Tab-separated table of C-alpha atoms in Angstrom:
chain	number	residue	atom	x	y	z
A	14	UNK	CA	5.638	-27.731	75.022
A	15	UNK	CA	2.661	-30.622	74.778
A	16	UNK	CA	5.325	-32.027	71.875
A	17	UNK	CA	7.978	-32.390	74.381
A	18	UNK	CA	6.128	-33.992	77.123
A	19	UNK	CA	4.852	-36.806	74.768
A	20	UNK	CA	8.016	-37.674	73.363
A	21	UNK	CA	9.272	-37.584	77.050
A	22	UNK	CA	6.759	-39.824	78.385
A	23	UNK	CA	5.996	-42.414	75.070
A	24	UNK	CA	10.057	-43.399	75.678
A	25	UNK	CA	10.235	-46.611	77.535
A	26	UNK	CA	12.209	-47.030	81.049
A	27	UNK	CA	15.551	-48.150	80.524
A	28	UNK	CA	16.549	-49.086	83.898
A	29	UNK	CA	13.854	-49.664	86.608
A	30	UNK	CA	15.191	-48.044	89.888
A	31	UNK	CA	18.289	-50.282	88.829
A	32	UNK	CA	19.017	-51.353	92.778
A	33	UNK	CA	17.489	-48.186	94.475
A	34	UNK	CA	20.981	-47.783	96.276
A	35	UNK	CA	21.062	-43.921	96.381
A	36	UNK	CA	18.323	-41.289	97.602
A	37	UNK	CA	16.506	-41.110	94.845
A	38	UNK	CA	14.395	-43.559	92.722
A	39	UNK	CA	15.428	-42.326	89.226
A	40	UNK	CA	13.544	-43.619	86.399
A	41	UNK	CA	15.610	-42.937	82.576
A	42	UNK	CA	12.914	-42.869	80.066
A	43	UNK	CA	13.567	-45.086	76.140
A	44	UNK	CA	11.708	-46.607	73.479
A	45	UNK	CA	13.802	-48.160	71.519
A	46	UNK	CA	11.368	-49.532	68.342
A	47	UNK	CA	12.594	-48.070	65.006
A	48	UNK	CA	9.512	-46.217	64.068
A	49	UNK	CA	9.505	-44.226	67.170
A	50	UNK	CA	12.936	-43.148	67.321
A	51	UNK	CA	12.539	-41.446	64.127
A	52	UNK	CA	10.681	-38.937	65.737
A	53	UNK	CA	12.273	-39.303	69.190
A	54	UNK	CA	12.550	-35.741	71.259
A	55	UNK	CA	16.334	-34.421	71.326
A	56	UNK	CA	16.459	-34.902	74.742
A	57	UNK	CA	16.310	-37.582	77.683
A	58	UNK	CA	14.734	-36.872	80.741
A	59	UNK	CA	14.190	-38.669	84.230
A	60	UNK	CA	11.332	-38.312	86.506
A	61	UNK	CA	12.696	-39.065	90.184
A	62	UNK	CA	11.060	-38.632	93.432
A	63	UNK	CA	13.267	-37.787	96.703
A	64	UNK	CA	13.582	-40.791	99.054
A	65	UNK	CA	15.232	-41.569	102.440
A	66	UNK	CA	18.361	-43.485	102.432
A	67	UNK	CA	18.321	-47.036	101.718
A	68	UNK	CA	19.737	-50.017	103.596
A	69	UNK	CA	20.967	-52.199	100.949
A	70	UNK	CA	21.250	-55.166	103.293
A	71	UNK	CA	17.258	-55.689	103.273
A	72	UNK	CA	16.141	-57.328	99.588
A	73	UNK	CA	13.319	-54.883	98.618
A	74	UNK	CA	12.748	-51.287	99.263
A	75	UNK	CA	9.744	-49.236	99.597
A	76	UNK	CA	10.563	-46.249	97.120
A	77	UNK	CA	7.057	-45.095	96.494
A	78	UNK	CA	6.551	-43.707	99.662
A	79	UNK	CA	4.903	-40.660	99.129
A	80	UNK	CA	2.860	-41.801	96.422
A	81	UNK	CA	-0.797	-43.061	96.124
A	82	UNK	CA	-1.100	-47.101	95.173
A	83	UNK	CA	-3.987	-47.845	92.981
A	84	UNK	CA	-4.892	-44.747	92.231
A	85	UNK	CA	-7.212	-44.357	88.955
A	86	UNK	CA	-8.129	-40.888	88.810
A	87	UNK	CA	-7.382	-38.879	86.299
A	88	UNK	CA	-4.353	-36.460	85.852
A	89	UNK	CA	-4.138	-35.274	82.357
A	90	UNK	CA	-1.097	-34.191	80.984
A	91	UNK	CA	-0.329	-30.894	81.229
A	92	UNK	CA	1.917	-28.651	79.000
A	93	UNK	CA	5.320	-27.874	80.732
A	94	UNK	CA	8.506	-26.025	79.419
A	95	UNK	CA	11.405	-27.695	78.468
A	96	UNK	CA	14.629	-27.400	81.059
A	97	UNK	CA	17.712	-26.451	80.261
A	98	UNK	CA	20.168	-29.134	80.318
A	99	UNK	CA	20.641	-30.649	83.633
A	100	UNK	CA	17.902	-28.467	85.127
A	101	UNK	CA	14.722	-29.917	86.249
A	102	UNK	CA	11.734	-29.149	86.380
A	103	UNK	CA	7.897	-30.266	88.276
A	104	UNK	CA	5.492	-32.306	86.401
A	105	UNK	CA	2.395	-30.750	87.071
A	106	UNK	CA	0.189	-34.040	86.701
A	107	UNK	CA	2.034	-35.954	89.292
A	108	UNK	CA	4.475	-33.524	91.268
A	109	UNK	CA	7.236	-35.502	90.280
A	110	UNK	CA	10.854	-33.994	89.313
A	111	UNK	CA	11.789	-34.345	85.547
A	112	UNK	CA	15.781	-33.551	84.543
A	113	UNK	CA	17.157	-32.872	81.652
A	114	UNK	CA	20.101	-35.729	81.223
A	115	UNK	CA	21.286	-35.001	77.498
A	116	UNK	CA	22.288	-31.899	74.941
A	117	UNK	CA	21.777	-33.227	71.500
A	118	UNK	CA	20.979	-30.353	69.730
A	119	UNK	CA	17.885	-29.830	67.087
A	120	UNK	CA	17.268	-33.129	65.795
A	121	UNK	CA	19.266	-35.141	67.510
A	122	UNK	CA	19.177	-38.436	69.658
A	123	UNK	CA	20.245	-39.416	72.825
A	124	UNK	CA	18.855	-41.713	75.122
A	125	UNK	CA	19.469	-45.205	77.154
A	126	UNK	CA	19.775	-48.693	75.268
A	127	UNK	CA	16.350	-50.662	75.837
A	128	UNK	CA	14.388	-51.247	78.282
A	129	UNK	CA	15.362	-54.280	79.052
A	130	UNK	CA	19.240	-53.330	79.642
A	131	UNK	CA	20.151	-51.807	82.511
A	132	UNK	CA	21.425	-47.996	81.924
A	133	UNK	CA	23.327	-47.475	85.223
A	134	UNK	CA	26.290	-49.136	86.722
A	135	UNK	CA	26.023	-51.558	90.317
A	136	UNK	CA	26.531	-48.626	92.145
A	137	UNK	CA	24.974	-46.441	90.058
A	138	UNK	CA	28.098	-44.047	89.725
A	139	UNK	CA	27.849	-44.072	85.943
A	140	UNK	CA	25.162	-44.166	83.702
A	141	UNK	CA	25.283	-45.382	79.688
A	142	UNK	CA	22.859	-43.271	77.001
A	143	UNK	CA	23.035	-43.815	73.508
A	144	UNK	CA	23.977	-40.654	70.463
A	145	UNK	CA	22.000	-42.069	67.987
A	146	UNK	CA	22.641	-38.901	65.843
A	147	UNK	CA	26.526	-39.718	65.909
A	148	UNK	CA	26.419	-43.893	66.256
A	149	UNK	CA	28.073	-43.931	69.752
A	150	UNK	CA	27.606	-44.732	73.508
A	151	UNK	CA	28.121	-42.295	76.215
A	152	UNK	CA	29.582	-42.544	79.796
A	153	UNK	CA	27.943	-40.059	82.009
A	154	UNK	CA	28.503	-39.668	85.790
A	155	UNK	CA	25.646	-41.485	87.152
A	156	UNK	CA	24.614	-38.829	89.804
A	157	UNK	CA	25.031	-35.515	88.310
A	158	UNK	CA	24.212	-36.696	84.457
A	159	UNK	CA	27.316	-34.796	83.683
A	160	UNK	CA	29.048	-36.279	80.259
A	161	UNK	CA	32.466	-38.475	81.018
A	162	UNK	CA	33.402	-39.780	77.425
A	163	UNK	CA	31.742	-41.160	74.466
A	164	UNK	CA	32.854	-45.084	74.466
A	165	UNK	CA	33.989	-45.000	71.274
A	166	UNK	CA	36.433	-48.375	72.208
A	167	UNK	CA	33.582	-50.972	72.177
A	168	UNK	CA	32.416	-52.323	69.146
A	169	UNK	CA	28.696	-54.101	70.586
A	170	UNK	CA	27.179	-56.893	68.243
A	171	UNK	CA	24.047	-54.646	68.373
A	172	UNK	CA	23.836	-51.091	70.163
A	173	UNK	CA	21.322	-52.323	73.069
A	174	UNK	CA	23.897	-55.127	74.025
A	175	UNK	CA	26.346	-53.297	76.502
A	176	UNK	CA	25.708	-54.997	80.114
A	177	UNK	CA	26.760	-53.804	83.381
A	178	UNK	CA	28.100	-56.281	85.743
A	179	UNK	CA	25.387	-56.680	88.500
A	180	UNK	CA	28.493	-56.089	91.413
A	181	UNK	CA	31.167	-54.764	90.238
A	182	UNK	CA	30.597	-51.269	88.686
A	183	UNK	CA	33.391	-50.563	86.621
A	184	UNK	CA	32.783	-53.824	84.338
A	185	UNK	CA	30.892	-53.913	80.942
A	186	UNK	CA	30.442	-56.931	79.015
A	187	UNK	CA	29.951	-56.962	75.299
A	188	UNK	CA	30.064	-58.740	72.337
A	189	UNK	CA	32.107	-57.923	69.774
A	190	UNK	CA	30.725	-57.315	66.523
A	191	UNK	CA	33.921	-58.444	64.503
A	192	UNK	CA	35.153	-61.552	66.390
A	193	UNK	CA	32.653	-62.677	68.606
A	194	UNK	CA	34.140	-62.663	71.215
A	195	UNK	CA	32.527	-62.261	74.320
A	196	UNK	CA	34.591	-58.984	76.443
A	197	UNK	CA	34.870	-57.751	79.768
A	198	UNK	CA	35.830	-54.351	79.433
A	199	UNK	CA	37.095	-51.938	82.676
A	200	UNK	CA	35.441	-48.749	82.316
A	201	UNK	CA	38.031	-47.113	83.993
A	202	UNK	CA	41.101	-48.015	82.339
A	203	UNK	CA	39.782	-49.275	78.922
A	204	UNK	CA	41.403	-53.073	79.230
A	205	UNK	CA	39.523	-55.979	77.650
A	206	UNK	CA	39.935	-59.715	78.264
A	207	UNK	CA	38.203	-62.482	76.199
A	208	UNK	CA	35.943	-64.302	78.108
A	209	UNK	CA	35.310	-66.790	75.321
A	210	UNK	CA	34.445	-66.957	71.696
A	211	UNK	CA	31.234	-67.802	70.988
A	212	UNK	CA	31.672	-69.138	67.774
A	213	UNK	CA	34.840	-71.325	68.469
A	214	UNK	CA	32.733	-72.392	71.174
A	215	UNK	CA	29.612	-73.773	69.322
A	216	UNK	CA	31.600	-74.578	66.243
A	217	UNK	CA	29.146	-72.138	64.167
A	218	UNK	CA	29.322	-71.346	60.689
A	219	UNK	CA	26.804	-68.767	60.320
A	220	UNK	CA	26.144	-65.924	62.849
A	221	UNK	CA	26.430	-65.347	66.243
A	222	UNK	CA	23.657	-63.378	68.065
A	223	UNK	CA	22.018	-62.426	70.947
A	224	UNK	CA	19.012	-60.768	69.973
A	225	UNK	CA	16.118	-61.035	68.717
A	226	UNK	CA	15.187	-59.752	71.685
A	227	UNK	CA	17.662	-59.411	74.175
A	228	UNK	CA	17.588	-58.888	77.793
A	229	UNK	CA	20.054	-59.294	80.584
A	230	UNK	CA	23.248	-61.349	81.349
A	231	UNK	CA	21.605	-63.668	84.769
A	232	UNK	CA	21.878	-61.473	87.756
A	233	UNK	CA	25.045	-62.886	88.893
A	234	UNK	CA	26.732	-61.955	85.646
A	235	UNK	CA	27.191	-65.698	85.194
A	236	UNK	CA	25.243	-66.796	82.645
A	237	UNK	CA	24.352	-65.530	78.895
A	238	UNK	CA	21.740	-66.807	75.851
A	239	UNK	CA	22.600	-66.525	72.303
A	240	UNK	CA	22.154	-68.250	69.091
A	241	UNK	CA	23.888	-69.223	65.973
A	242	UNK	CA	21.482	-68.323	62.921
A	243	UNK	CA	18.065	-69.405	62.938
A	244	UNK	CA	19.106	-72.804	63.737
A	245	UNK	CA	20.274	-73.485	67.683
A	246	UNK	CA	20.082	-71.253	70.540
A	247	UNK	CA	22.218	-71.849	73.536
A	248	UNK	CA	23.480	-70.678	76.907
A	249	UNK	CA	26.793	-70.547	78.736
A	250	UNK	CA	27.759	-70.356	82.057
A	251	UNK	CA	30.869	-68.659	83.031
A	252	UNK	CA	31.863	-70.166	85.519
A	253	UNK	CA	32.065	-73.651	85.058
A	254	UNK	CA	32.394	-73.168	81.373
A	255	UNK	CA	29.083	-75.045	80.873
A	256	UNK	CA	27.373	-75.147	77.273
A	257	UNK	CA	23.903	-75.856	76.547
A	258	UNK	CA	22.289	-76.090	73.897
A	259	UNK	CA	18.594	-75.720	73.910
A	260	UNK	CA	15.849	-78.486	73.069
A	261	UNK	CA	13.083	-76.514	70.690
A	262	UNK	CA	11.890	-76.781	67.444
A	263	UNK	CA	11.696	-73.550	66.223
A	264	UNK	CA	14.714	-70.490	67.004
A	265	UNK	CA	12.213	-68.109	65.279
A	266	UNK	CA	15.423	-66.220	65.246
A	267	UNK	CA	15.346	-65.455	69.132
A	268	UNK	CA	17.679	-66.427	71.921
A	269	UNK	CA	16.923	-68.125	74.667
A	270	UNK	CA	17.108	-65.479	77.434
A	271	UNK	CA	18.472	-66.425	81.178
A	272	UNK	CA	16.023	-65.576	83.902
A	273	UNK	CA	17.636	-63.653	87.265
A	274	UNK	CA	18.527	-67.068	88.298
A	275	UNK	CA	20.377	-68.321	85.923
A	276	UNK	CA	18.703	-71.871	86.326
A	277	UNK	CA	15.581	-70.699	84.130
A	278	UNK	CA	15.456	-69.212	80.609
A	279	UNK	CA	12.590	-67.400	77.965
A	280	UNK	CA	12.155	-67.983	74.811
A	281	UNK	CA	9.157	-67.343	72.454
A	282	UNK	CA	5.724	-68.155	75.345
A	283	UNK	CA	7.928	-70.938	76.978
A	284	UNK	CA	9.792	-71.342	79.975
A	285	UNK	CA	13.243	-73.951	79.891
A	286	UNK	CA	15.274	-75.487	82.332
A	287	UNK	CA	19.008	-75.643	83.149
A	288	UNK	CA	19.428	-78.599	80.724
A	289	UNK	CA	17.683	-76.413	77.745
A	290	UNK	CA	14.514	-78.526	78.312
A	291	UNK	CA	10.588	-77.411	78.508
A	292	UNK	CA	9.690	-76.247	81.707
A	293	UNK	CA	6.790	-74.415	81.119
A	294	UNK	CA	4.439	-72.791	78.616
A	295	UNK	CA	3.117	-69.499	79.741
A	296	UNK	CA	-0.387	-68.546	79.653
A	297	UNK	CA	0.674	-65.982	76.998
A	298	UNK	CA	-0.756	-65.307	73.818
A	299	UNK	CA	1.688	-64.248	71.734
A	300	UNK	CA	5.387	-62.766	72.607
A	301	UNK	CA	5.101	-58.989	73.403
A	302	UNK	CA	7.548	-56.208	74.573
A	303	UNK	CA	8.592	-57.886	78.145
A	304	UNK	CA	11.010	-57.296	80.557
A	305	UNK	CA	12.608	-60.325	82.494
A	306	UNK	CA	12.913	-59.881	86.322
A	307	UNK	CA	11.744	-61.174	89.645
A	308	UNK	CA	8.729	-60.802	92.042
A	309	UNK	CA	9.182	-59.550	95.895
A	310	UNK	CA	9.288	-63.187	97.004
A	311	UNK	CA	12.354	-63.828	94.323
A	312	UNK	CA	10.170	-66.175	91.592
A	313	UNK	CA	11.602	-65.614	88.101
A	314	UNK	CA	9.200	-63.820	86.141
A	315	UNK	CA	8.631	-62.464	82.594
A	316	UNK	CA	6.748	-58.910	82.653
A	317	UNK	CA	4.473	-58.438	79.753
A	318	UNK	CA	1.888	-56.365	77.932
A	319	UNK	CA	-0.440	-58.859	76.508
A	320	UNK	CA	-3.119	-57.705	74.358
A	321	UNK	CA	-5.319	-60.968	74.063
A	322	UNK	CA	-6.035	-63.798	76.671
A	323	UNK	CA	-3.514	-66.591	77.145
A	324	UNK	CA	-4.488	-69.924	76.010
A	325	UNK	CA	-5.788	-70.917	79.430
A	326	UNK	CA	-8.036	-67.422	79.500
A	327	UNK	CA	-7.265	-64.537	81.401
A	328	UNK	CA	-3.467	-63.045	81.605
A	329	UNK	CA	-4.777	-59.438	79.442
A	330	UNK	CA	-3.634	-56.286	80.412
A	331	UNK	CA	-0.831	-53.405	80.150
A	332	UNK	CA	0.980	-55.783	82.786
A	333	UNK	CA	0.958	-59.153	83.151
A	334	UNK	CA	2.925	-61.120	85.191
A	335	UNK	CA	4.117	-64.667	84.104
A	336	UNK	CA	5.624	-67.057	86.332
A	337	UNK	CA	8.483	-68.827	84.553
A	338	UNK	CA	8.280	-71.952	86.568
A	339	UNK	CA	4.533	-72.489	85.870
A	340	UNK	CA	3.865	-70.297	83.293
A	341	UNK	CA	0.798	-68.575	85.360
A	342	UNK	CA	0.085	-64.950	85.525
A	343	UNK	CA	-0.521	-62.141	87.973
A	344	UNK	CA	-2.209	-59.228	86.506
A	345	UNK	CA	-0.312	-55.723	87.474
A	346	UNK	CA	-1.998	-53.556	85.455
A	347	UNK	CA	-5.693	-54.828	83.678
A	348	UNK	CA	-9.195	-54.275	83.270
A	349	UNK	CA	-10.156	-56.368	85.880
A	350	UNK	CA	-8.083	-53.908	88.354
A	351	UNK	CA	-9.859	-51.040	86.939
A	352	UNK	CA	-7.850	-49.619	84.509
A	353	UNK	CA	-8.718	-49.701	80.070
A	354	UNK	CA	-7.265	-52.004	77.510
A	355	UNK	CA	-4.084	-52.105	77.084
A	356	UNK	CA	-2.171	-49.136	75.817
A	357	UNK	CA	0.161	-49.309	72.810
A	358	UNK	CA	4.066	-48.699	73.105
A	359	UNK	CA	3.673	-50.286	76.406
A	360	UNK	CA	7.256	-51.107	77.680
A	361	UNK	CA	8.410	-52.698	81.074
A	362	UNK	CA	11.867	-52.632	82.472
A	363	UNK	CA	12.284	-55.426	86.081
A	364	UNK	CA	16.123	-54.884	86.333
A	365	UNK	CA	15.948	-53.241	89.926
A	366	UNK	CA	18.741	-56.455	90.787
A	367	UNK	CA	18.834	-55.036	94.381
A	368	UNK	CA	15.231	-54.086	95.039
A	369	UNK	CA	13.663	-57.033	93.445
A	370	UNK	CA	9.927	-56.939	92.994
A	371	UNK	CA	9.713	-53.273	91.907
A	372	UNK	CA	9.431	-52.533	87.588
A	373	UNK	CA	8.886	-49.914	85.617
A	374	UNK	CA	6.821	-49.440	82.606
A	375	UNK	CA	6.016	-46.424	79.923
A	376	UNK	CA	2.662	-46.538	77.810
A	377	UNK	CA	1.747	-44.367	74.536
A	378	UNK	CA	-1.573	-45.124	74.256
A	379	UNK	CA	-4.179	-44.646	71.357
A	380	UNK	CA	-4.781	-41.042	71.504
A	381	UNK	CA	-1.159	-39.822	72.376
A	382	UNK	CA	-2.632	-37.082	74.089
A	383	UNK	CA	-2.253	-37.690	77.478
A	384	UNK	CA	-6.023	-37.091	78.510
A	385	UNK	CA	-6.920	-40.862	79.373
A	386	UNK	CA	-5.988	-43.035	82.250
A	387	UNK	CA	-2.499	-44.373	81.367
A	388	UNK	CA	-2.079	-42.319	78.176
A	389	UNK	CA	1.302	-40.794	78.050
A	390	UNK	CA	1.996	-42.146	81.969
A	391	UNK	CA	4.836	-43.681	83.384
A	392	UNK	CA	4.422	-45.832	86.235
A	393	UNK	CA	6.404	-48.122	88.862
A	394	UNK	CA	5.088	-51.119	90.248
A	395	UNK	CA	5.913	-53.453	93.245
A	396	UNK	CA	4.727	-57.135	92.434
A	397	UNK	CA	4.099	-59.256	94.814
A	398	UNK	CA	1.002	-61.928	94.697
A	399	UNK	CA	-1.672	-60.791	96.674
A	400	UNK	CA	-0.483	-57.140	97.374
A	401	UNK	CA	0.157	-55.737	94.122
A	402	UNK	CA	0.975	-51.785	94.017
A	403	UNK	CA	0.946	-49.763	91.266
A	404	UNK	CA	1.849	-45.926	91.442
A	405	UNK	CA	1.559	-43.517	88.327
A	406	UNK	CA	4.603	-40.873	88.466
């Protein structure tokens, strides 16, 4: 079963601990790059490791309790047999608890969004994976993985772009592929109400987007990023019906993504403002596959793979961590903490919105065999300057 375990572990985390608000830190594993799904496993698994209850009045979490930080030796994958839906089984490598979360059948494809979209709900009753055999979103109960419905009632500009609300868990916002209009949809009882239209709004002719490559709605569910065409990029802000449009010279066919905040936004290498202004250029080579999120101490930060040095030096490895209001980095994961250069299909998910600091990340690697540091590995991560800690599950 070596096949299964390196389709399980080359899909990238969809939802990084989400808020760590249950008893378990529960890691959904997705790669969402159209040359790997083609050869996707038919399953979706979750590696989770069995934690003490968790006060969600304190703003981060230790969930890696039992784990070793740092650690660099090596644990090469192992072969393992695949469980029978719902049942779980023990990675050998790490000890850590994989379940079986879908039934698609030989050939099929299910699995969560992106990485950077959160797959559970704010509470995390519910969870949303993806049939890419049959072109539709499920609903599954977000405890026992069991299936609810398919949600076959949303029509998504782009099958990654279904977000949870960050409080309220029976919300999903969307927008619609036909009107543009932006939705809030009740889970529950299937009602929709127009938030706005997005092209009304911007007075677009062309097309209204939110990719290239999208990421979250600001952690308050207040704020969005999109574009019309290649040629402006915007964001609005619910609640005071604010619209701004942002001041660069090239869309390079990319919204301008909100940060956690809402007051700070990505797009390309750069950091902008709340008036759609420069704010910073991270030390950042080129974009990668990156995650938005925030450190332990709450900064607004834009976790990377970066396979060269930034323009200032430095800021290479499987992750970096950028700053957004200086554009500096914080190495997570590099060579000069040990560890190789960086591994392919390296993606990073920083949406645990109540246990801020902690991400998740899945790496391929050259060989695909699982023998190498990193190869094959998931990891979590809890980033804070000056106490970085990095545990391999």
């Amino acid at each position: 079963m070596r096949k299964l375990k390196t389709y399980l572990w080359l899909l990238s985390l969809s939802c990084a601990i989400i808020g760590c608000t249950n008893e378990e830190a529960v890691l959904p594993v997705n790669d969402s790059s159209d040359a790997e799904t083609e050869t996707a496993e038919e399953t979706v698994e979750e590696a989770e490791e069995t934690e003490p209850a968790i006060d969600e009045n304190l703003t981060s979490v230790d969930v890696a309790t039992t784990l070793v930080a740092n650690d660099l030796e090596p644990h090469p994958m192992q072969d393992i047999t695949k469980p029978d839906y719902l049942e779980t089984i023990v990675d050998p490598s790490f000890g850590t608890i994989i379940r079986r979360i879908s039934n698609a059948g030989t050939g099929g494809v299910i699995k969560p969004m992106y990485n950077t979209i959160q797959a559970w709900n704010a509470d995390e009753s519910r969870i949303i994976l993806y049939d890419q055999t049959n072109g539709v979103h499920q609903l599954l109960d977000g405890m026992s993985y069991e299936f609810i419905r398919n949600l076959d009632d949303v029509r998504p500009d782009d099958l990654e772009q279904l977000f949870w609300d960050f409080n309220d868990p029976d919300i999903l916002y969307f927008l619609d592929s036909v009107t543009d209009e932006f939705i809030k949809y009740s889970v529950s009882s299937g009602n929709k109400e127009v938030l706005v239209n997005l092209k009304e709004l911007t007075n677009c002719t062309g097309s209204i987007s939110m990719g290239n490559d999208v990421q979250m709605m600001s952690w308050d569910s207040d704020v969005i990023g999109f574009r019309c065409d290649n040629s402006e990029t915007y964001f609005y802000r619910f609640s005071t019906e604010e619209l701004v449009t942002f001041n660069l010279d090239d869309v390079n066919y990319t919204a301008a993504m909100p940060a956690p905040s809402g007051s700070l936004f990505y797009h390309n290498v750069s950091s902008y403002d709340a008036d759609g202004n420069f704010k910073a250029r991270l030390n950042k080579s080129k974009p990668e596959h990156s995650c938005l999120g925030k450190m332990v101490d709450g900064t607004d930060t834009d976790f990377s793979v970066s396979f060269d040095a930034g323009p200032n030096g430095g800021c290479q490895g499987n992750i970096i961590a950028y700053d957004l209001n200086t554009g500096d980095c914080l190495p997570v994961i590099s060579e000069g903490l040990g560890y190789a250069y960086p591994k392919t299909g390296t993606h990073i998910s920083a949406v645990a919105h109540k246990n801020p600091g902690w991400i998740a990340a899945s790496m391929i690697g050259f060989e695909g065999d699982g023998q190498a540091l990193l190869d094959q590995e998931l990891v979590i991560a809890r980033v804070e300057p000056g106490n970085v800690q990095v545990y391999r599950i």
